[in-house]
Amino acid sequence: MNVAIASAALQPSRLTPGTDVLANEILSCLRYRFGKDATVAKPHDWLAAAIRVVRDRVIDRWIESTKEAYDDSRKRVYYLSLEFLIGRLTRDAFSNLGMMEEMRAALHKLGVDLDVIAALEPDAALGNGGLGRLAACFMESMATVDVPAHGYGIRYENGMFRQEFSEGWQVELPETWLDYGNPWEFERRERSFEVGFGGLVEFAEGDDEKHVWKPIERVLAVAYDTPVVGWRGERVNTLRLWSAMPIDPIRLDAFNAGDHIGALRDFTKADTLSRVLYPADATPAGQELRLRQEYFFSAASLQDIVQRHLSQYGDLSTLGQKAAIHLNDTHPAIAVAELMRLLMDVHGFALEKAWDITRETFAYTNHTLLPEALESWPVHLLDRLLPRHMQIVYSVNSLLLKEARDKDTFSDDSIKRISLIDETGERRVRMGNLAFAGSHSINGVSALHTDLMKETVFADLHRLYPDRINNKTNGITPRRWLLQSNPGLTQLARETIGDGFLDDVTLLRDLEDYAKDGGFQEKFTGVKRRNKERLAALVVERLGVKVDPSAMFDIQIKRIHEYKRQLLNIIEAVAVYDQIRSHPEKEWVPRVKFFGGKAAPSYVNAKLIIKLANDVARVINRDPTVRGLLKIVFLPNYNVSLAEVMVPAADLSEQISTAGMEASGTGNMKFALNGALTIGTLDGANVEMQEHVGADNIVIFGLTAEEVAERRREGYSPRDVIAQSPELSQALSSISSGVFSPDDPDRYRGLMDGIYNTDWFMVAADFDAYTDAQRKVDAIWRDPQLWAEKSILNTARMGWFSSDRTIREYARDIWNTPTVGG
Ligand SMILES: *Cc1c(COP(=O)(O)O)cnc(C)c1O
């Protein structure tokens, strides 16, 4: 694969000094910063030196961007997210600065291959999946469309976890992404803030209107800044990640008295806060540590924001005009109470005024409707950890409920649902309601999801505040997900329609004219073929399994969750396996089914689904009667860098969630942009993808969200459905009876019983529609010109799903701040 051609003609930016200068800079960096010369430098040293040479240019732009924001008093956007799934940064920075080719040439001159050293960079994997990746795409797009922005999160020293398989079971190991240091980050000891927990609330001396919180535990939040370079390097924004430090690293008195462990207790306690991301996405967290992390980073970020505002404007009453604080899901929702506390207890604002400023400042994005994923915290836990915040929640709750009661159109039940406190069972604080009440804008992430949000979780709050909910369909950055990950396709598009799409990806639409052009189809298919060969080589390297690049590459990569229905895909594979053996005379389309994804460590069924995929793979891949027509490959440790190899190699993208359950999806967008056909349900952004690529160019199947709801209301009986489908029935019983688990025949009995008895995720209900859709996919595949045409039309029509478009909409409708371009 020739990455070199791809960006060769990107206009070098005004920063580019030329190959010889760069080569000299790399050598002198090696010598004076690392104490090595070219003869002893290891690949890691070359990478570190190359990064530092580019980094110096980034820093120049960074300082300018920061100065500009001060000078023109522009509104700043603060994006609070517990997760940033960044991946590698080097290629992003080199490419966005237009320095990729000069750096490649400079390194080549020194006998070093840029691709080889770039692959040594570990992924910054500070997220679970889509939500964290969205935050990363947004950071890049905000820099690209010139929004002065800071991202705020936690610098998890061991990420979430690295996934390995042991006999097909998921094993979780710590990520060690910081082992060799991180050349992209800058520690800012001078930007550190104290964050408290626990203790008591007292009245201020001589003022029994004013409260003072006296925490008993305190930790230090230390800032680590990473520059985020926008396309063409015009703006460089800051991702500020907090690391926890003890205020007193060691209690020397205890240590000297012999209590060595006790002396370090504060250290351990602080250290724990920024160690690992608790992988709680869409599963019940229920852990005090998680709440501590949420408050830790929210409180540090707010102190930082308030301090910056005060130093520039002197007065917090203008905060909402100069700062937009965005909550990426409810994880930072406690920030609403924290800002109220700062405004009232520290800066003397009255409750109502503080509430006005807060709502003017905050906006909130909802990411899920799954009831088990809607965050809430026991009142007693908040009372103990954050007593002042609990009081504030009660105060704003009374304002909120009064507003509802005054309207006279809200029943008692309705008011109970609006309340920030859930009184059913153990009393809990509803973080979604808190985020909603404390924000002027609440957005969903696809048209369908936003509609469902108005009808379900926030139906009552929406009736109370009908202007707040709005939709912002997710997007992906085309720089990472096309230009960098698919240089072959980028180059082909440039040769065909010119360079305009590099700055405005909607111009890919010009490729429509070539969709039926045989010569272009051949080139397009050739690019795909080379991407598939690259993935096939990776599969040999990682798993020792050989796959044929001329087979259809059918890929489902995403977190493992029952609603995403990897199980539907696996059961279909089992059914096809049966068919291939019982009908060897039929012409089967050779397929490789790829899987990738992590299961939350406490999510038993998700882990079992991984084991099942691996068990089924072992049996099918070794069975000679399959004649290589079907292979199953589960690549461990799915992350951004793996996605960058898998996505461009896909022929078919599996987006098969139970309708109504996937808020948007962004994996779906990456695949279609890279020319894969989608097989999917009418869920999340698939609905809008169908509108953009055209119903003929996507394979939609299954129940709609409305039909799913209806079936559940009616009392759905999976057993009846299964009895009507011999293929499904056969596949389920073979899995259930241990065909794929002879060492433990009952391993999947419970999992299969779940489908027979309840099937909440409608696997059985959608099974026949899914297999029909798969055979339709086979039929298209048998006509290579037709496949190529549809594939090209997907790439041509996916430009709207750029995160630049999404961010422009946020800026216009929510943050009220200008952008460039578009
Ligand atoms: C895009 C992406 C996701 C989100 O995938 P979905 O299919 O939308 O769930 C998750 N993880 C990684 C590493 C990604 O790049």
mmCIF file of C-alpha atoms in Angstrom, residues 123-349:
data_model
loop_
_atom_site.group_PDB
_atom_site.id
_atom_site.type_symbol
_atom_site.label_atom_id
_atom_site.label_comp_id
_atom_site.label_asym_id
_atom_site.label_seq_id
_atom_site.Cartn_x
_atom_site.Cartn_y
_atom_site.Cartn_z
ATOM 1 C CA ASP A 123 -3.442 4.150 21.337
ATOM 2 C CA ALA A 124 -4.779 6.641 23.826
ATOM 3 C CA ALA A 125 -7.771 4.428 24.566
ATOM 4 C CA LEU A 126 -9.575 6.499 27.184
ATOM 5 C CA GLY A 127 -13.068 5.360 26.311
ATOM 6 C CA ASN A 128 -15.478 2.492 25.837
ATOM 7 C CA GLY A 129 -16.738 3.076 22.344
ATOM 8 C CA GLY A 130 -18.899 5.429 20.347
ATOM 9 C CA LEU A 131 -19.392 8.107 22.999
ATOM 10 C CA GLY A 132 -15.665 8.492 23.589
ATOM 11 C CA ARG A 133 -14.833 8.345 19.897
ATOM 12 C CA LEU A 134 -17.429 11.035 19.213
ATOM 13 C CA ALA A 135 -15.672 13.279 21.727
ATOM 14 C CA ALA A 136 -12.385 12.718 19.880
ATOM 15 C CA CYS A 137 -13.916 13.416 16.442
ATOM 16 C CA PHE A 138 -15.556 16.550 17.855
ATOM 17 C CA MET A 139 -12.280 17.858 19.247
ATOM 18 C CA GLU A 140 -10.697 17.554 15.820
ATOM 19 C CA SER A 141 -13.676 19.131 14.069
ATOM 20 C CA MET A 142 -13.884 22.044 16.514
ATOM 21 C CA ALA A 143 -10.264 22.856 15.727
ATOM 22 C CA THR A 144 -11.024 22.478 12.022
ATOM 23 C CA VAL A 145 -14.063 24.795 11.889
ATOM 24 C CA ASP A 146 -12.347 27.320 14.171
ATOM 25 C CA VAL A 147 -14.290 26.989 17.411
ATOM 26 C CA PRO A 148 -12.058 27.938 20.372
ATOM 27 C CA ALA A 149 -12.549 24.865 22.536
ATOM 28 C CA HIS A 150 -11.159 22.918 25.435
ATOM 29 C CA GLY A 151 -11.914 19.270 25.992
ATOM 30 C CA TYR A 152 -11.896 18.187 29.634
ATOM 31 C CA GLY A 153 -11.539 14.620 30.853
ATOM 32 C CA ILE A 154 -9.448 12.242 32.929
ATOM 33 C CA ARG A 155 -5.975 11.024 32.097
ATOM 34 C CA TYR A 156 -6.537 7.344 32.940
ATOM 35 C CA GLU A 157 -3.101 5.898 33.430
ATOM 36 C CA ASN A 158 -4.230 2.402 32.513
ATOM 37 C CA GLY A 159 -6.991 3.273 30.085
ATOM 38 C CA MET A 160 -9.987 0.960 30.270
ATOM 39 C CA PHE A 161 -8.441 -2.441 29.620
ATOM 40 C CA ARG A 162 -6.525 -4.317 26.979
ATOM 41 C CA GLN A 163 -8.448 -7.348 25.787
ATOM 42 C CA GLU A 164 -6.857 -10.707 25.245
ATOM 43 C CA PHE A 165 -8.432 -14.096 24.688
ATOM 44 C CA SER A 166 -7.605 -17.126 26.744
ATOM 45 C CA GLU A 167 -9.189 -20.219 25.219
ATOM 46 C CA GLY A 168 -11.717 -17.892 23.629
ATOM 47 C CA TRP A 169 -12.647 -16.100 26.860
ATOM 48 C CA GLN A 170 -12.063 -12.385 27.282
ATOM 49 C CA VAL A 171 -9.302 -11.531 29.721
ATOM 50 C CA GLU A 172 -8.797 -7.927 30.866
ATOM 51 C CA LEU A 173 -5.286 -6.562 31.266
ATOM 52 C CA PRO A 174 -4.173 -3.019 32.051
ATOM 53 C CA GLU A 175 -3.328 -0.732 29.167
ATOM 54 C CA THR A 176 0.170 0.651 29.488
ATOM 55 C CA TRP A 177 0.000 3.511 27.019
ATOM 56 C CA LEU A 178 2.188 5.812 29.121
ATOM 57 C CA ASP A 179 5.084 3.394 29.623
ATOM 58 C CA TYR A 180 7.360 5.189 27.194
ATOM 59 C CA GLY A 181 6.059 8.617 28.146
ATOM 60 C CA ASN A 182 3.656 10.584 26.003
ATOM 61 C CA PRO A 183 5.344 13.148 23.790
ATOM 62 C CA TRP A 184 1.998 14.764 22.909
ATOM 63 C CA GLU A 185 1.141 15.848 26.428
ATOM 64 C CA PHE A 186 2.369 18.722 28.563
ATOM 65 C CA GLU A 187 2.148 18.513 32.300
ATOM 66 C CA ARG A 188 0.927 21.771 33.832
ATOM 67 C CA ARG A 189 1.764 21.591 37.496
ATOM 68 C CA GLU A 190 0.825 25.250 37.804
ATOM 69 C CA ARG A 191 -2.708 24.421 36.653
ATOM 70 C CA SER A 192 -3.748 22.298 39.566
ATOM 71 C CA PHE A 193 -6.845 22.538 41.702
ATOM 72 C CA GLU A 194 -8.011 21.008 44.937
ATOM 73 C CA VAL A 195 -11.077 18.796 44.818
ATOM 74 C CA GLY A 196 -12.844 17.831 48.031
ATOM 75 C CA PHE A 197 -15.033 14.968 49.150
ATOM 76 C CA GLY A 198 -17.161 14.273 52.217
ATOM 77 C CA GLY A 199 -17.264 16.366 55.367
ATOM 78 C CA LEU A 200 -19.906 18.813 56.490
ATOM 79 C CA VAL A 201 -21.777 21.899 55.410
ATOM 80 C CA GLU A 202 -21.809 24.861 57.776
ATOM 81 C CA PHE A 203 -23.177 28.365 57.678
ATOM 82 C CA ALA A 204 -20.643 31.049 56.959
ATOM 83 C CA GLU A 205 -19.595 33.023 59.976
ATOM 84 C CA GLY A 206 -22.108 35.770 60.685
ATOM 85 C CA ASP A 207 -24.155 34.935 57.593
ATOM 86 C CA ASP A 208 -26.719 32.196 57.912
ATOM 87 C CA GLU A 209 -27.759 32.619 54.277
ATOM 88 C CA LYS A 210 -24.402 31.509 53.038
ATOM 89 C CA HIS A 211 -23.139 27.938 53.173
ATOM 90 C CA VAL A 212 -19.617 26.676 53.469
ATOM 91 C CA TRP A 213 -18.694 23.150 52.581
ATOM 92 C CA LYS A 214 -15.840 21.705 54.647
ATOM 93 C CA PRO A 215 -14.687 18.543 52.927
ATOM 94 C CA ILE A 216 -12.643 16.057 54.912
ATOM 95 C CA GLU A 217 -10.816 14.543 51.971
ATOM 96 C CA ARG A 218 -8.969 16.540 49.379
ATOM 97 C CA VAL A 219 -6.993 15.598 46.293
ATOM 98 C CA LEU A 220 -5.125 17.629 43.739
ATOM 99 C CA ALA A 221 -6.178 17.616 40.087
ATOM 100 C CA VAL A 222 -3.157 18.274 37.866
ATOM 101 C CA ALA A 223 -3.667 19.307 34.242
ATOM 102 C CA TYR A 224 -2.058 17.501 31.317
ATOM 103 C CA ASP A 225 -2.585 19.309 28.032
ATOM 104 C CA THR A 226 -2.596 17.767 24.590
ATOM 105 C CA PRO A 227 -2.761 19.992 21.513
ATOM 106 C CA VAL A 228 -5.506 19.123 19.021
ATOM 107 C CA VAL A 229 -4.613 20.203 15.515
ATOM 108 C CA GLY A 230 -7.388 21.129 13.096
ATOM 109 C CA TRP A 231 -7.284 20.401 9.393
ATOM 110 C CA ARG A 232 -4.545 22.423 7.683
ATOM 111 C CA GLY A 233 -3.285 23.468 11.093
ATOM 112 C CA GLU A 234 -5.159 26.760 11.238
ATOM 113 C CA ARG A 235 -6.327 26.290 14.817
ATOM 114 C CA VAL A 236 -4.900 24.206 17.629
ATOM 115 C CA ASN A 237 -7.199 23.583 20.595
ATOM 116 C CA THR A 238 -6.491 21.976 23.955
ATOM 117 C CA LEU A 239 -7.510 18.671 25.407
ATOM 118 C CA ARG A 240 -6.953 19.047 29.143
ATOM 119 C CA LEU A 241 -6.936 15.757 31.054
ATOM 120 C CA TRP A 242 -6.775 15.704 34.828
ATOM 121 C CA SER A 243 -4.578 13.432 36.849
ATOM 122 C CA ALA A 244 -5.139 12.970 40.582
ATOM 123 C CA MET A 245 -2.345 13.571 43.072
ATOM 124 C CA PRO A 246 -2.345 13.480 46.844
ATOM 125 C CA ILE A 247 -1.937 16.844 48.509
ATOM 126 C CA ASP A 248 0.533 15.245 50.907
ATOM 127 C CA PRO A 249 2.198 12.339 49.118
ATOM 128 C CA ILE A 250 3.393 10.746 52.326
ATOM 129 C CA ARG A 251 2.688 11.116 56.050
ATOM 130 C CA LEU A 252 6.165 11.100 57.366
ATOM 131 C CA ASP A 253 5.117 10.803 61.023
ATOM 132 C CA ALA A 254 3.228 7.585 60.295
ATOM 133 C CA PHE A 255 6.011 6.328 58.064
ATOM 134 C CA ASN A 256 8.657 6.914 60.690
ATOM 135 C CA ALA A 257 6.459 5.239 63.268
ATOM 136 C CA GLY A 258 6.585 2.110 61.119
ATOM 137 C CA ASP A 259 3.182 2.297 59.417
ATOM 138 C CA HIS A 260 4.576 2.289 55.879
ATOM 139 C CA ILE A 261 1.327 1.359 54.143
ATOM 140 C CA GLY A 262 -0.795 3.750 56.194
ATOM 141 C CA ALA A 263 1.658 6.544 55.471
ATOM 142 C CA LEU A 264 0.944 6.149 51.765
ATOM 143 C CA ARG A 265 -2.830 5.812 52.045
ATOM 144 C CA ASP A 266 -3.549 9.295 50.660
ATOM 145 C CA PHE A 267 -1.285 8.578 47.760
ATOM 146 C CA THR A 268 -3.087 5.358 46.922
ATOM 147 C CA LYS A 269 -6.482 6.936 47.313
ATOM 148 C CA ALA A 270 -5.692 9.785 44.947
ATOM 149 C CA ASP A 271 -3.874 7.521 42.538
ATOM 150 C CA THR A 272 -6.926 5.273 42.245
ATOM 151 C CA LEU A 273 -9.036 8.167 40.949
ATOM 152 C CA SER A 274 -7.251 8.474 37.625
ATOM 153 C CA ARG A 275 -6.102 4.884 37.160
ATOM 154 C CA VAL A 276 -8.762 3.202 35.047
ATOM 155 C CA LEU A 277 -11.928 4.096 33.262
ATOM 156 C CA TYR A 278 -14.694 2.111 34.857
ATOM 157 C CA PRO A 279 -16.233 0.548 31.778
ATOM 158 C CA ALA A 280 -19.818 1.263 32.698
ATOM 159 C CA ASP A 281 -21.212 2.274 29.345
ATOM 160 C CA ALA A 282 -24.794 0.955 29.225
ATOM 161 C CA THR A 283 -24.393 -1.258 32.263
ATOM 162 C CA PRO A 284 -25.128 -0.361 35.867
ATOM 163 C CA ALA A 285 -22.085 1.193 37.440
ATOM 164 C CA GLY A 286 -23.109 1.430 41.052
ATOM 165 C CA GLN A 287 -19.644 2.215 42.201
ATOM 166 C CA GLU A 288 -18.543 4.964 44.453
ATOM 167 C CA LEU A 289 -15.286 5.262 42.559
ATOM 168 C CA ARG A 290 -17.158 6.126 39.416
ATOM 169 C CA LEU A 291 -19.018 8.958 41.148
ATOM 170 C CA ARG A 292 -15.746 10.179 42.618
ATOM 171 C CA GLN A 293 -14.203 10.255 39.148
ATOM 172 C CA GLU A 294 -17.170 12.162 37.776
ATOM 173 C CA TYR A 295 -16.996 14.790 40.467
ATOM 174 C CA PHE A 296 -13.212 14.933 40.390
ATOM 175 C CA PHE A 297 -12.962 15.947 36.756
ATOM 176 C CA SER A 298 -16.100 18.120 36.766
ATOM 177 C CA ALA A 299 -14.934 20.092 39.782
ATOM 178 C CA ALA A 300 -11.403 20.597 38.460
ATOM 179 C CA SER A 301 -12.707 21.668 35.052
ATOM 180 C CA LEU A 302 -15.184 24.156 36.526
ATOM 181 C CA GLN A 303 -12.568 25.788 38.725
ATOM 182 C CA ASP A 304 -10.397 26.152 35.654
ATOM 183 C CA ILE A 305 -13.239 27.603 33.567
ATOM 184 C CA VAL A 306 -14.326 30.010 36.282
ATOM 185 C CA GLN A 307 -10.788 31.175 36.898
ATOM 186 C CA ARG A 308 -10.212 31.817 33.180
ATOM 187 C CA HIS A 309 -13.472 33.725 32.883
ATOM 188 C CA LEU A 310 -12.777 35.844 35.942
ATOM 189 C CA SER A 311 -9.277 36.713 34.822
ATOM 190 C CA GLN A 312 -10.579 37.868 31.446
ATOM 191 C CA TYR A 313 -13.969 39.381 32.308
ATOM 192 C CA GLY A 314 -13.906 39.888 36.059
ATOM 193 C CA ASP A 315 -17.493 38.890 36.750
ATOM 194 C CA LEU A 316 -19.364 35.609 36.553
ATOM 195 C CA SER A 317 -22.702 37.101 35.564
ATOM 196 C CA THR A 318 -21.473 37.066 31.940
ATOM 197 C CA LEU A 319 -20.314 33.443 32.092
ATOM 198 C CA GLY A 320 -23.066 32.117 29.821
ATOM 199 C CA GLN A 321 -22.290 34.705 27.158
ATOM 200 C CA LYS A 322 -18.617 33.854 27.023
ATOM 201 C CA ALA A 323 -18.572 30.167 27.838
ATOM 202 C CA ALA A 324 -20.581 27.187 26.660
ATOM 203 C CA ILE A 325 -20.114 24.126 28.849
ATOM 204 C CA HIS A 326 -21.200 20.964 27.116
ATOM 205 C CA LEU A 327 -22.007 17.757 28.997
ATOM 206 C CA ASN A 328 -21.222 14.659 26.950
ATOM 207 C CA ASP A 329 -23.894 12.447 28.510
ATOM 208 C CA THR A 330 -24.721 12.627 32.213
ATOM 209 C CA HIS A 331 -21.283 11.571 33.480
ATOM 210 C CA PRO A 332 -20.335 15.215 34.162
ATOM 211 C CA ALA A 333 -23.885 16.231 35.211
ATOM 212 C CA ILE A 334 -22.727 16.894 38.764
ATOM 213 C CA ALA A 335 -21.009 19.950 37.222
ATOM 214 C CA VAL A 336 -24.441 21.613 37.233
ATOM 215 C CA ALA A 337 -24.535 21.431 41.031
ATOM 216 C CA GLU A 338 -20.863 22.376 41.267
ATOM 217 C CA LEU A 339 -21.327 25.558 39.247
ATOM 218 C CA MET A 340 -24.318 26.435 41.441
ATOM 219 C CA ARG A 341 -22.133 25.903 44.500
ATOM 220 C CA LEU A 342 -19.358 28.110 43.161
ATOM 221 C CA LEU A 343 -21.803 30.839 42.162
ATOM 222 C CA MET A 344 -23.676 30.852 45.461
ATOM 223 C CA ASP A 345 -21.171 29.819 48.126
ATOM 224 C CA VAL A 346 -18.020 31.354 46.686
ATOM 225 C CA HIS A 347 -19.264 34.258 44.566
ATOM 226 C CA GLY A 348 -22.364 35.284 46.483
ATOM 227 C CA PHE A 349 -25.080 34.919 43.845
#
